[in-house]
């Protein structure tokens, strides 16, 4: 129904944005990964969207790229994965990392995503192994070599990016992100880490 929505960003938090399109406000669910890439409030934003209709709800989900949206929609075909878990997956793993984990049957990496247990991770690998490669121009082996050696470095960047989008200075945002990761070394939920970083920087 909606391929993409483009307009002025009037509100954002780690779970949703509000975009003004010619006087009409669209509430769009986003991932924490998308949140870290948003412009400042008042800036122009284009999100590629997926419109999900359920018995008691109609929800727009937004993504930075059409490929990310396509992967989100394919993930929802996996048994036991709905929009919430699919959004968590594309928000906490880059498409490259997800492709690599599936091709290598790396259940451990996938199960680190909030809400994804071992059984769900195993089912995802089995059901997605033949689907994901067709969505990328590269081969699985091409993706495997690009997995970051330190996933926490990417997490620190995501936290800092989210803080900068909220109006904080880059240097202070990076310092808060690093301190939060040190204090919450066992926590992998990005939304929690962002909230804790906000407490430090405020």
XYZ file of C-alpha atoms in Angstrom:
202
model
C 0.000 0.000 0.000
C 2.848 2.404 0.909
C 6.203 1.838 -0.829
C 7.860 4.693 1.024
C 6.980 7.808 2.989
C 8.940 11.034 2.724
C 8.457 14.164 4.788
C 9.601 16.203 7.770
C 10.667 14.361 10.912
C 8.705 15.866 13.808
C 9.319 13.260 16.533
C 11.534 10.236 17.085
C 12.473 7.715 19.732
C 14.117 4.262 19.505
C 10.812 2.571 18.609
C 8.908 4.942 16.308
C 8.987 8.166 14.317
C 6.347 10.698 13.358
C 6.681 12.120 9.839
C 4.713 15.121 8.596
C 3.738 14.762 4.927
C 1.889 17.869 3.731
C 0.108 18.289 7.047
C -0.634 14.589 7.601
C 1.292 12.839 10.375
C 2.407 9.236 9.854
C 3.393 7.159 12.891
C 5.929 4.561 11.779
C 7.545 1.810 13.840
C 11.319 1.602 13.440
C 14.227 -0.446 14.752
C 16.902 0.897 17.099
C 19.342 0.556 14.214
C 17.195 2.828 12.068
C 16.910 5.301 14.944
C 20.681 5.788 15.050
C 20.619 6.872 11.377
C 17.832 9.447 11.580
C 18.325 13.139 10.756
C 17.767 15.878 13.315
C 14.182 16.788 14.205
C 12.866 19.049 11.454
C 14.976 17.376 8.784
C 13.697 15.526 5.740
C 13.369 11.760 6.058
C 12.427 9.008 3.614
C 11.602 5.567 4.940
C 10.761 2.487 2.884
C 7.703 0.977 4.469
C 5.899 -2.267 5.123
C 2.200 -2.024 5.994
C 1.125 -4.845 8.320
C -2.579 -5.454 8.909
C -3.697 -7.569 11.844
C -7.166 -8.275 13.212
C -6.997 -5.387 15.684
C -4.267 -3.177 14.258
C -2.780 -1.585 11.170
C 0.904 -0.687 11.531
C 3.527 0.936 9.333
C 7.126 -0.260 9.714
C 9.906 1.917 8.309
C 13.393 1.129 7.027
C 16.376 3.089 5.747
C 16.758 0.919 2.631
C 14.391 -1.156 0.473
C 16.618 -4.195 0.951
C 16.267 -3.967 4.729
C 12.490 -3.807 4.307
C 12.523 -6.834 2.002
C 14.539 -8.879 4.508
C 12.095 -7.852 7.262
C 9.186 -9.148 5.198
C 10.936 -12.422 4.384
C 11.810 -12.953 8.058
C 8.119 -12.825 8.938
C 7.608 -15.975 6.874
C 9.676 -17.903 9.407
C 7.511 -19.869 11.824
C 7.332 -18.090 15.176
C 8.640 -14.733 13.925
C 6.216 -11.832 13.718
C 6.798 -8.138 13.030
C 8.271 -7.441 16.483
C 10.980 -10.112 16.245
C 11.659 -9.401 12.570
C 12.176 -5.727 13.431
C 14.468 -6.683 16.303
C 16.564 -8.829 13.967
C 17.104 -6.156 11.306
C 17.675 -3.585 14.046
C 20.336 -5.460 15.980
C 22.130 -7.153 13.052
C 23.331 -5.609 9.818
C 22.075 -7.370 6.704
C 25.652 -8.502 6.096
C 25.925 -10.039 9.563
C 22.545 -11.755 9.269
C 23.444 -13.233 5.889
C 26.773 -14.444 7.243
C 25.222 -15.990 10.372
C 22.583 -17.840 8.343
C 25.082 -19.128 5.786
C 27.392 -20.377 8.571
C 24.523 -21.754 10.701
C 25.748 -19.544 13.539
C 22.834 -19.947 15.941
C 24.783 -18.298 18.768
C 25.060 -14.928 17.024
C 21.393 -14.870 16.034
C 20.186 -15.917 19.503
C 21.903 -12.853 21.008
C 19.204 -10.676 19.429
C 16.623 -9.709 22.101
C 13.598 -11.996 21.903
C 15.318 -14.664 19.789
C 15.965 -17.923 21.623
C 18.057 -20.867 20.499
C 15.149 -22.808 18.976
C 13.923 -19.780 17.042
C 17.465 -19.098 15.818
C 17.823 -22.687 14.619
C 14.460 -22.560 12.836
C 15.400 -19.249 11.224
C 18.636 -20.678 9.838
C 16.882 -23.719 8.391
C 14.051 -21.749 6.782
C 16.146 -18.801 5.580
C 19.247 -20.576 4.273
C 17.894 -20.775 0.720
C 16.049 -17.451 0.759
C 18.531 -14.842 1.963
C 21.314 -15.513 -0.595
C 18.904 -14.708 -3.428
C 18.295 -11.268 -1.943
C 21.940 -10.238 -2.162
C 24.279 -9.828 -5.105
C 27.177 -11.235 -3.102
C 27.681 -14.871 -2.223
C 27.512 -16.109 1.383
C 31.315 -16.415 1.492
C 31.655 -12.757 0.525
C 29.584 -11.776 3.515
C 31.319 -14.095 5.934
C 34.638 -12.263 5.737
C 33.084 -8.926 6.660
C 31.689 -9.852 10.068
C 33.053 -7.328 12.602
C 35.621 -8.788 14.995
C 34.167 -6.674 17.822
C 30.363 -6.435 17.711
C 30.422 -4.053 20.694
C 32.201 -1.443 18.576
C 29.182 -1.329 16.269
C 26.912 -1.148 19.313
C 28.890 1.836 20.623
C 28.469 3.560 17.266
C 24.719 2.892 17.289
C 24.353 4.293 20.824
C 26.416 7.385 20.044
C 24.482 7.948 16.826
C 21.187 7.789 18.715
C 22.425 10.334 21.268
C 23.640 12.689 18.549
C 20.205 12.481 16.909
C 18.732 13.612 20.218
C 20.910 16.739 20.127
C 23.976 15.756 22.153
C 27.535 16.508 21.058
C 29.450 13.737 19.275
C 32.313 13.568 21.797
C 30.019 13.367 24.831
C 27.810 10.841 23.048
C 30.787 8.574 22.358
C 32.012 8.869 25.942
C 28.583 7.997 27.317
C 28.294 5.041 24.933
C 31.659 3.607 25.984
C 30.914 4.062 29.701
C 27.511 2.412 29.328
C 29.013 -0.602 27.556
C 31.557 -0.941 30.361
C 28.888 -0.728 33.075
C 26.409 -2.999 31.263
C 28.736 -5.503 29.624
C 26.156 -8.299 29.863
C 23.351 -6.278 28.269
C 22.766 -6.608 24.519
C 19.406 -4.857 24.169
C 20.265 -1.642 22.325
C 17.179 0.232 23.541
C 18.203 -0.409 27.167
C 21.771 0.695 26.476
C 20.533 3.918 24.861
C 18.334 4.678 27.874
C 21.240 4.101 30.268
C 23.486 6.321 28.149
C 20.881 9.074 28.336
C 21.020 8.887 32.137
C 24.788 9.419 32.027
C 24.772 12.279 29.567
C 21.767 14.190 30.940
